[in-house]
Amino acid sequence: MIKNEKGPSTFHRRVIAIIKRVPKGKVVTYGQVAAMAGSPRGARQVSWTLHTAGAKENLPWQRVINREGKISIAKGDGYELQKAMLIDEGVKFDRKDVVDLEKYGWGG
DNA sequence: AACCTGACTTCGG
DNA sequence: TCCGAAGCCAGGT
């Protein structure tokens, strides 16, 4: 359970907690995570959190993509890796490398 | 200590 | 419908 944090890192902790709950084979958008964390406009901070605590907290950061259903990482900087991990979980990409959020989006 | 940047999203013109 | 600007939070320079 999330404690009654009121410190400045609330958002950060929320994001981590939420991403840890994303089920395998599902994806969420930055905005969705941000909204669940309490900041509908904090999508940008989600990216920051993944950069900072992603590997550190061992989060399934690959399940976080942008609202277009696409991977936001530049090719050569993790794009192929993220795509491969998602495909390995059963997520399908169309020929434009777009994920069907209606189908794979985390309804939670 | 101040300014800039970042794996984004949304609103207004 | 397309483009520009604002908003969010923390870390790095």
Coordinates of N, CA, C and O (backbone and C1' of nucleotides) in Angstrom, one line a residue:
Chain A
M1 N 0.8 -1.2 0.0 CA 0.0 0.0 0.0 C 0.9 1.2 0.0 O 2.0 1.3 0.5
I2 N 0.4 2.2 -0.6 CA 1.1 3.5 -0.7 C 0.9 4.3 0.5 O -0.2 4.6 0.9
K3 N 2.0 4.7 1.2 CA 1.8 5.5 2.4 C 1.3 6.9 2.1 O 1.3 7.3 1.0
N4 N 0.9 7.5 3.1 CA 0.4 8.9 3.0 C 1.5 9.9 2.7 O 1.7 10.9 3.4
E5 N 2.3 9.6 1.7 CA 3.4 10.4 1.3 C 3.0 11.8 1.0 O 2.0 12.0 0.3
K6 N 3.7 12.8 1.4 CA 3.4 14.1 1.1 C 4.7 14.8 0.7 O 4.8 16.0 0.5
G7 N 5.7 14.0 0.6 CA 7.0 14.6 0.2 C 7.0 14.9 -1.3 O 6.0 14.6 -1.9
P8 N 8.0 15.5 -1.8 CA 8.1 15.9 -3.2 C 8.2 14.7 -4.1 O 8.0 14.8 -5.3
S9 N 8.6 13.6 -3.6 CA 8.8 12.4 -4.5 C 7.6 11.5 -4.6 O 7.6 10.4 -5.0
T10 N 6.4 12.1 -4.2 CA 5.2 11.3 -4.3 C 4.9 10.8 -5.7 O 4.7 9.6 -5.9
F11 N 5.0 11.6 -6.6 CA 4.7 11.3 -8.0 C 5.7 10.1 -8.4 O 5.2 9.1 -9.0
H12 N 6.9 10.3 -8.1 CA 7.9 9.4 -8.5 C 7.6 8.0 -7.9 O 7.6 7.0 -8.7
R13 N 7.2 7.9 -6.6 CA 6.9 6.6 -6.0 C 5.6 6.1 -6.6 O 5.5 4.9 -6.8
R14 N 4.7 6.9 -6.9 CA 3.4 6.4 -7.4 C 3.7 5.8 -8.8 O 3.2 4.7 -9.1
V15 N 4.4 6.5 -9.6 CA 4.7 5.9 -10.9 C 5.4 4.6 -10.8 O 5.0 3.6 -11.5
I16 N 6.3 4.4 -10.0 CA 7.0 3.2 -9.8 C 6.0 2.1 -9.4 O 6.0 1.0 -9.9
A17 N 5.2 2.4 -8.4 CA 4.2 1.4 -7.9 C 3.2 1.0 -9.0 O 2.9 -0.2 -9.1
I18 N 2.8 2.0 -9.8 CA 1.8 1.7 -10.8 C 2.5 0.8 -11.9 O 1.9 -0.2 -12.3
I19 N 3.6 1.2 -12.3 CA 4.3 0.4 -13.4 C 4.6 -1.0 -13.0 O 4.5 -1.9 -13.8
K20 N 4.8 -1.2 -11.7 CA 5.1 -2.5 -11.2 C 3.8 -3.4 -11.3 O 3.9 -4.6 -11.3
R21 N 2.7 -2.7 -11.4 CA 1.4 -3.4 -11.4 C 0.9 -3.7 -12.8 O -0.1 -4.3 -13.0
V22 N 1.6 -3.2 -13.8 CA 1.2 -3.4 -15.2 C 1.4 -4.9 -15.5 O 2.6 -5.4 -15.4
P23 N 0.4 -5.6 -15.9 CA 0.5 -7.0 -16.2 C 1.3 -7.3 -17.5 O 1.3 -6.5 -18.4
K24 N 1.9 -8.5 -17.5 CA 2.7 -8.9 -18.6 C 1.7 -9.0 -19.8 O 0.6 -9.4 -19.7
G25 N 2.2 -8.6 -21.0 CA 1.4 -8.6 -22.2 C 0.5 -7.4 -22.4 O -0.2 -7.3 -23.3
K26 N 0.6 -6.5 -21.4 CA -0.2 -5.2 -21.5 C 0.7 -4.0 -21.6 O 1.9 -4.1 -21.1
V27 N 0.2 -2.9 -22.0 CA 1.0 -1.7 -22.1 C 0.2 -0.5 -21.6 O -1.1 -0.6 -21.6
V28 N 0.8 0.5 -21.2 CA 0.2 1.7 -20.7 C 0.9 2.9 -21.3 O 2.0 2.8 -21.7
T29 N 0.1 4.0 -21.4 CA 0.8 5.2 -22.0 C 1.3 6.0 -20.8 O 0.9 5.9 -19.7
Y30 N 2.2 6.9 -21.2 CA 2.8 7.8 -20.2 C 1.7 8.6 -19.5 O 1.7 8.7 -18.2
G31 N 0.8 9.1 -20.3 CA -0.3 9.9 -19.7 C -1.2 9.1 -18.8 O -1.6 9.7 -17.8
Q32 N -1.4 7.9 -19.1 CA -2.2 7.0 -18.2 C -1.6 6.9 -16.9 O -2.2 7.0 -15.8
V33 N -0.3 6.5 -16.9 CA 0.4 6.4 -15.7 C 0.5 7.7 -14.9 O 0.2 7.7 -13.7
A34 N 0.7 8.8 -15.6 CA 0.7 10.1 -14.9 C -0.6 10.4 -14.3 O -0.7 10.8 -13.1
A35 N -1.7 10.1 -15.0 CA -3.0 10.3 -14.5 C -3.3 9.5 -13.2 O -3.8 10.0 -12.2
M36 N -2.9 8.2 -13.3 CA -3.1 7.3 -12.1 C -2.2 7.8 -11.0 O -2.6 7.6 -9.8
A37 N -1.1 8.4 -11.3 CA -0.2 8.8 -10.2 C -0.6 10.2 -9.6 O -0.1 10.6 -8.7
G38 N -1.7 10.7 -10.2 CA -2.2 12.0 -9.7 C -1.9 13.2 -10.5 O -2.2 14.3 -10.1
S39 N -1.2 13.1 -11.6 CA -0.8 14.3 -12.4 C -1.1 14.0 -13.9 O -0.3 13.6 -14.6
P40 N -2.4 14.3 -14.3 CA -2.8 14.1 -15.7 C -1.8 14.8 -16.7 O -1.8 14.4 -17.8
R41 N -1.1 15.8 -16.2 CA -0.2 16.5 -17.2 C 1.2 16.1 -16.9 O 2.1 16.8 -17.4
G42 N 1.4 15.1 -16.1 CA 2.8 14.8 -15.7 C 3.4 13.7 -16.5 O 4.4 13.0 -16.1
A43 N 2.9 13.4 -17.7 CA 3.4 12.4 -18.5 C 4.9 12.5 -18.7 O 5.6 11.5 -18.7
R44 N 5.4 13.7 -18.8 CA 6.8 13.9 -19.0 C 7.6 13.3 -17.9 O 8.7 12.8 -18.0
Q45 N 7.1 13.5 -16.7 CA 7.8 13.0 -15.5 C 7.9 11.5 -15.5 O 8.8 10.9 -14.8
V46 N 6.9 10.9 -16.1 CA 7.0 9.4 -16.2 C 8.2 9.0 -16.9 O 8.9 8.1 -16.5
S47 N 8.5 9.7 -18.0 CA 9.7 9.3 -18.7 C 10.9 9.5 -17.9 O 11.9 8.7 -17.9
W48 N 10.9 10.6 -17.1 CA 12.1 10.9 -16.3 C 12.2 9.8 -15.2 O 13.3 9.3 -15.0
T49 N 11.1 9.4 -14.7 CA 11.1 8.3 -13.7 C 11.7 7.0 -14.2 O 12.5 6.3 -13.6
L50 N 11.3 6.7 -15.4 CA 11.8 5.5 -16.0 C 13.3 5.6 -16.2 O 14.0 4.6 -16.0
H51 N 13.7 6.7 -16.6 CA 15.2 6.9 -16.9 C 15.9 6.8 -15.6 O 17.0 6.1 -15.5
T52 N 15.4 7.4 -14.5 CA 16.1 7.4 -13.2 C 15.9 6.1 -12.5 O 16.9 5.5 -12.0
A53 N 14.7 5.6 -12.3 CA 14.5 4.4 -11.5 C 14.1 3.2 -12.3 O 13.9 2.1 -11.8
G54 N 13.9 3.3 -13.6 CA 13.5 2.2 -14.4 C 14.4 0.9 -14.2 O 13.9 -0.1 -13.7
A55 N 15.6 1.0 -14.6 CA 16.5 -0.2 -14.4 C 16.8 -0.4 -12.9 O 16.8 -1.5 -12.4
K56 N 16.9 0.7 -12.2 CA 17.2 0.6 -10.8 C 16.2 -0.1 -10.0 O 16.5 -1.0 -9.2
E57 N 14.9 0.2 -10.2 CA 13.8 -0.5 -9.5 C 13.4 -1.7 -10.2 O 12.4 -2.4 -9.8
N58 N 14.1 -2.1 -11.3 CA 13.8 -3.2 -12.1 C 12.3 -3.2 -12.5 O 11.6 -4.2 -12.4
L59 N 11.9 -2.1 -13.1 CA 10.5 -1.9 -13.6 C 10.4 -2.4 -15.0 O 11.3 -2.4 -15.8
P60 N 9.2 -2.9 -15.3 CA 8.9 -3.3 -16.7 C 8.7 -2.1 -17.6 O 7.6 -1.9 -18.1
W61 N 9.7 -1.3 -17.7 CA 9.6 0.0 -18.4 C 9.2 -0.2 -19.9 O 8.6 0.7 -20.5
Q62 N 9.4 -1.4 -20.4 CA 9.1 -1.6 -21.8 C 7.6 -1.6 -22.1 O 7.1 -1.4 -23.2
R63 N 6.8 -1.7 -21.0 CA 5.3 -1.7 -21.1 C 4.8 -0.2 -21.1 O 3.6 0.0 -21.2
V64 N 5.6 0.7 -21.1 CA 5.2 2.1 -21.1 C 5.5 2.7 -22.5 O 6.7 2.8 -22.9
I65 N 4.5 3.1 -23.2 CA 4.7 3.7 -24.5 C 3.9 5.0 -24.7 O 3.2 5.3 -23.7
N66 N 4.0 5.6 -25.8 CA 3.2 6.9 -25.9 C 1.8 6.7 -26.3 O 1.4 5.6 -26.7
R67 N 1.0 7.7 -26.3 CA -0.4 7.6 -26.6 C -0.7 7.2 -28.0 O -1.9 6.9 -28.3
E68 N 0.2 7.2 -28.9 CA 0.0 6.8 -30.3 C 0.1 5.3 -30.4 O -0.1 4.7 -31.4
G69 N 0.5 4.7 -29.3 CA 0.7 3.2 -29.3 C 2.1 2.9 -29.8 O 2.4 1.8 -30.2
K70 N 3.0 3.9 -29.9 CA 4.3 3.7 -30.4 C 5.4 3.8 -29.3 O 5.1 4.4 -28.3
I71 N 6.5 3.3 -29.6 CA 7.6 3.4 -28.7 C 8.3 4.8 -28.9 O 8.5 5.2 -30.0
S72 N 8.5 5.4 -27.8 CA 9.1 6.8 -27.8 C 10.6 6.9 -27.8 O 11.1 7.9 -28.1
I73 N 11.2 5.7 -27.6 CA 12.7 5.8 -27.6 C 13.2 5.8 -29.0 O 12.6 5.2 -29.9
A74 N 14.3 6.5 -29.2 CA 14.9 6.6 -30.5 C 15.5 5.3 -30.9 O 16.0 4.5 -30.1
K75 N 15.4 5.0 -32.2 CA 16.0 3.7 -32.7 C 17.5 3.7 -32.4 O 18.2 4.7 -32.6
G76 N 18.0 2.6 -31.9 CA 19.4 2.5 -31.6 C 19.7 2.9 -30.1 O 20.7 2.7 -29.6
D77 N 18.6 3.4 -29.5 CA 18.8 3.8 -28.1 C 17.9 3.0 -27.2 O 17.6 3.4 -26.0
G78 N 17.4 1.9 -27.7 CA 16.5 1.0 -26.9 C 15.2 0.6 -27.6 O 14.5 -0.2 -27.1
Y79 N 15.0 1.3 -28.7 CA 13.8 1.0 -29.4 C 13.6 -0.5 -29.8 O 12.6 -1.1 -29.4
E80 N 14.6 -1.0 -30.5 CA 14.5 -2.4 -30.8 C 14.4 -3.3 -29.6 O 13.7 -4.3 -29.7
L81 N 15.1 -3.0 -28.6 CA 15.1 -3.8 -27.4 C 13.7 -3.8 -26.8 O 13.2 -4.8 -26.5
Q82 N 13.1 -2.6 -26.6 CA 11.8 -2.5 -26.1 C 10.8 -3.3 -26.9 O 10.0 -4.1 -26.4
K83 N 10.9 -3.1 -28.2 CA 9.9 -3.8 -29.1 C 10.1 -5.3 -29.0 O 9.1 -6.0 -28.9
A84 N 11.3 -5.8 -28.9 CA 11.6 -7.2 -28.8 C 11.0 -7.7 -27.5 O 10.4 -8.8 -27.5
M85 N 11.2 -7.0 -26.4 CA 10.7 -7.5 -25.1 C 9.1 -7.6 -25.1 O 8.5 -8.5 -24.6
L86 N 8.5 -6.6 -25.8 CA 7.0 -6.6 -25.8 C 6.5 -7.8 -26.7 O 5.6 -8.5 -26.3
I87 N 7.2 -7.9 -27.8 CA 6.8 -9.0 -28.7 C 6.9 -10.4 -27.9 O 6.1 -11.3 -28.1
D88 N 8.0 -10.4 -27.1 CA 8.3 -11.6 -26.4 C 7.2 -11.9 -25.3 O 6.9 -13.0 -24.9
E89 N 6.5 -10.8 -24.9 CA 5.4 -11.0 -24.0 C 4.0 -11.2 -24.7 O 3.0 -11.4 -24.0
G90 N 4.1 -11.2 -26.0 CA 2.9 -11.4 -26.7 C 2.2 -10.2 -27.3 O 1.1 -10.3 -27.9
V91 N 2.8 -9.1 -27.2 CA 2.2 -7.8 -27.7 C 2.6 -7.8 -29.2 O 3.7 -8.0 -29.6
K92 N 1.6 -7.5 -30.0 CA 1.8 -7.4 -31.5 C 1.9 -6.0 -32.0 O 1.2 -5.1 -31.5
F93 N 2.8 -5.8 -32.9 CA 3.0 -4.5 -33.6 C 2.5 -4.7 -35.0 O 2.8 -5.7 -35.6
D94 N 1.9 -3.6 -35.5 CA 1.5 -3.7 -36.9 C 2.7 -3.3 -37.8 O 3.8 -3.0 -37.3
R95 N 2.5 -3.2 -39.1 CA 3.7 -2.9 -39.9 C 4.2 -1.5 -39.7 O 5.3 -1.2 -40.2
K96 N 3.5 -0.7 -39.0 CA 4.0 0.7 -38.7 C 4.6 0.7 -37.3 O 4.8 1.8 -36.7
D97 N 4.8 -0.4 -36.7 CA 5.3 -0.5 -35.3 C 4.4 0.1 -34.3 O 4.8 0.7 -33.3
V98 N 3.1 0.0 -34.5 CA 2.1 0.6 -33.6 C 1.4 -0.5 -32.9 O 1.0 -1.6 -33.5
V99 N 1.2 -0.4 -31.6 CA 0.5 -1.3 -30.8 C -0.9 -0.9 -30.7 O -1.3 0.2 -30.5
D100 N -1.8 -1.9 -30.7 CA -3.2 -1.6 -30.6 C -3.6 -1.5 -29.1 O -3.8 -2.4 -28.4
L101 N -3.7 -0.2 -28.7 CA -4.0 0.1 -27.3 C -5.4 -0.4 -26.9 O -5.6 -0.7 -25.7
E102 N -6.3 -0.5 -27.9 CA -7.7 -1.0 -27.5 C -7.6 -2.4 -27.1 O -8.4 -2.9 -26.3
K103 N -6.6 -3.1 -27.6 CA -6.4 -4.5 -27.3 C -5.4 -4.8 -26.2 O -5.6 -5.6 -25.3
Y104 N -4.3 -4.1 -26.2 CA -3.2 -4.4 -25.3 C -3.1 -3.3 -24.2 O -2.3 -3.5 -23.2
G105 N -3.9 -2.3 -24.3 CA -3.8 -1.2 -23.2 C -4.3 -1.8 -21.9 O -5.2 -2.6 -21.8
W106 N -3.7 -1.3 -20.9 CA -4.0 -1.8 -19.5 C -5.3 -1.0 -19.1 O -5.3 0.1 -18.7
G107 N -6.4 -1.8 -19.1 CA -7.6 -1.1 -18.7 C -7.7 -0.6 -17.3 O -8.4 0.3 -17.0
G108 N -6.8 -1.1 -16.4 CA -6.8 -0.7 -15.0 C -6.6 0.8 -14.9 O -7.1 1.4 -14.1
Chain B
dA1 P 21.7 26.7 -2.1 O5' 21.8 27.7 -3.4 C5' 22.0 29.1 -3.3 C4' 21.8 29.7 -4.7 C3' 20.4 29.4 -5.2 O3' 20.0 30.4 -6.1 C1' 22.0 28.2 -6.5
dA2 P 18.5 30.4 -6.7 O5' 18.9 30.4 -8.3 C5' 19.8 31.4 -8.8 C4' 19.9 31.2 -10.3 C3' 18.6 31.1 -11.1 O3' 18.7 31.7 -12.3 C1' 19.9 29.1 -11.3
dC3 P 17.5 31.5 -13.4 O5' 18.1 30.4 -14.3 C5' 19.3 30.6 -14.9 C4' 19.6 29.5 -16.0 C3' 18.4 29.3 -16.9 O3' 18.8 29.1 -18.2 C1' 18.9 27.3 -15.8
dC4 P 17.8 28.7 -19.4 O5' 18.1 27.1 -19.5 C5' 19.4 26.7 -19.6 C4' 19.5 25.2 -20.0 C3' 18.5 24.8 -21.0 O3' 19.0 23.9 -21.9 C1' 18.2 23.5 -19.0
dT5 P 18.1 23.3 -23.2 O5' 17.8 21.8 -22.6 C5' 18.9 21.0 -22.2 C4' 18.4 19.7 -21.7 C3' 17.3 19.1 -22.7 O3' 17.7 17.7 -23.0 C1' 16.5 19.1 -20.4
dG6 P 16.9 17.0 -24.2 O5' 16.1 15.9 -23.4 C5' 16.7 15.0 -22.6 C4' 15.7 14.2 -21.8 C3' 14.5 13.7 -22.7 O3' 14.2 12.3 -22.5 C1' 13.7 14.9 -20.8
dA7 P 14.8 11.5 -23.8 O5' 13.7 10.3 -23.9 C5' 13.1 10.0 -25.1 C4' 11.9 9.2 -24.9 C3' 10.9 9.8 -23.9 O3' 9.6 9.9 -24.4 C1' 11.5 7.6 -23.3
dC8 P 9.1 11.4 -25.0 O5' 7.6 11.5 -24.5 C5' 7.1 10.5 -23.6 C4' 5.7 10.9 -23.1 C3' 4.6 11.0 -24.1 O3' 3.4 10.5 -23.6 C1' 4.8 13.1 -23.1
dT9 P 2.1 10.3 -24.5 O5' 1.3 11.6 -24.1 C5' 1.0 11.7 -22.7 C4' 0.0 12.9 -22.4 C3' -1.1 13.0 -23.4 O3' -2.3 13.1 -22.7 C1' 0.0 15.0 -23.3
dT10 P -3.7 13.2 -23.5 O5' -4.1 14.8 -23.4 C5' -3.8 15.4 -22.1 C4' -4.1 16.9 -22.2 C3' -5.3 17.3 -23.1 O3' -6.0 18.3 -22.4 C1' -3.4 18.4 -23.9
dC11 P -7.5 18.7 -23.1 O5' -7.2 20.3 -23.4 C5' -6.4 21.0 -22.4 C4' -6.2 22.4 -22.8 C3' -7.4 23.0 -23.6 O3' -7.5 24.4 -23.3 C1' -5.5 22.9 -25.0
dG12 P -8.8 25.2 -23.9 O5' -8.0 26.2 -24.9 C5' -6.9 26.9 -24.5 C4' -6.3 27.8 -25.6 C3' -7.4 28.5 -26.4 O3' -6.9 29.8 -26.7 C1' -6.1 27.0 -27.8
dG13 P -7.8 30.7 -27.6 O5' -7.0 30.8 -29.0 C5' -5.7 31.2 -29.1 C4' -5.2 31.2 -30.5 C3' -6.1 31.9 -31.5 O3' -5.4 32.6 -32.5 C1' -5.8 29.6 -32.1
Chain C
dT1 P -10.3 16.3 -38.7 O5' -9.0 17.0 -39.2 C5' -8.8 17.3 -40.6 C4' -7.6 18.1 -40.8 C3' -6.4 17.6 -40.0 O3' -5.2 17.8 -40.8 C1' -6.9 19.8 -39.3
dC2 P -3.8 17.2 -40.3 O5' -2.9 18.5 -40.0 C5' -2.9 19.6 -40.9 C4' -2.1 20.8 -40.3 C3' -0.8 20.3 -39.6 O3' 0.2 21.2 -39.9 C1' -2.2 21.6 -38.2
dC3 P 1.7 21.0 -39.2 O5' 1.7 22.2 -38.1 C5' 1.5 23.5 -38.6 C4' 1.7 24.5 -37.5 C3' 2.9 24.3 -36.6 O3' 3.6 25.5 -36.3 C1' 1.0 24.2 -35.2
dG4 P 4.9 25.5 -35.5 O5' 4.4 26.2 -34.1 C5' 3.7 27.4 -34.2 C4' 3.3 27.9 -32.8 C3' 4.5 27.8 -31.8 O3' 4.5 29.0 -30.9 C1' 2.7 26.5 -31.0
dA5 P 5.5 29.1 -29.8 O5' 4.6 28.7 -28.5 C5' 3.4 29.4 -28.3 C4' 2.8 29.0 -26.9 C3' 3.8 29.0 -25.8 O3' 3.2 29.5 -24.6 C1' 2.7 26.8 -26.1
dA6 P 4.1 29.5 -23.3 O5' 3.2 28.4 -22.4 C5' 1.8 28.5 -22.4 C4' 1.1 27.5 -21.5 C3' 1.8 27.3 -20.2 O3' 0.9 27.1 -19.2 C1' 1.9 25.3 -21.4
dG7 P 1.3 27.0 -17.7 O5' 1.4 25.4 -17.4 C5' 0.1 24.7 -17.6 C4' 0.4 23.3 -17.2 C3' 1.2 23.1 -15.9 O3' 0.6 22.2 -15.0 C1' 2.2 21.9 -17.7
dC8 P 1.0 22.3 -13.5 O5' 1.9 21.0 -13.3 C5' 1.3 19.7 -13.4 C4' 2.4 18.7 -13.6 C3' 3.5 18.8 -12.5 O3' 3.3 17.8 -11.5 C1' 4.3 18.4 -14.8
dC9 P 4.0 18.2 -10.1 O5' 5.5 17.6 -10.3 C5' 5.7 16.2 -10.3 C4' 7.2 15.9 -10.4 C3' 8.0 16.6 -9.2 O3' 8.6 15.6 -8.5 C1' 9.0 16.9 -11.3
dA10 P 9.6 16.0 -7.3 O5' 11.0 15.6 -7.9 C5' 11.0 14.5 -8.8 C4' 12.3 14.2 -9.4 C3' 13.6 14.6 -8.6 O3' 14.5 13.5 -8.7 C1' 13.6 15.8 -10.6
dG11 P 15.9 13.6 -8.0 O5' 16.9 13.8 -9.2 C5' 16.7 13.0 -10.4 C4' 17.7 13.3 -11.5 C3' 19.2 13.5 -11.0 O3' 20.1 13.0 -11.9 C1' 18.4 15.5 -12.0
dG12 P 21.6 13.0 -11.6 O5' 22.2 14.1 -12.7 C5' 21.8 13.9 -14.1 C4' 22.4 15.0 -14.9 C3' 23.8 15.4 -14.6 O3' 24.5 15.7 -15.8 C1' 22.5 17.3 -14.3
dT13 P 26.1 16.0 -15.8 O5' 26.0 17.6 -16.1 C5' 25.3 18.1 -17.2 C4' 25.5 19.6 -17.4 C3' 27.0 20.0 -17.1 O3' 27.4 21.1 -18.0 C1' 25.5 21.1 -15.6

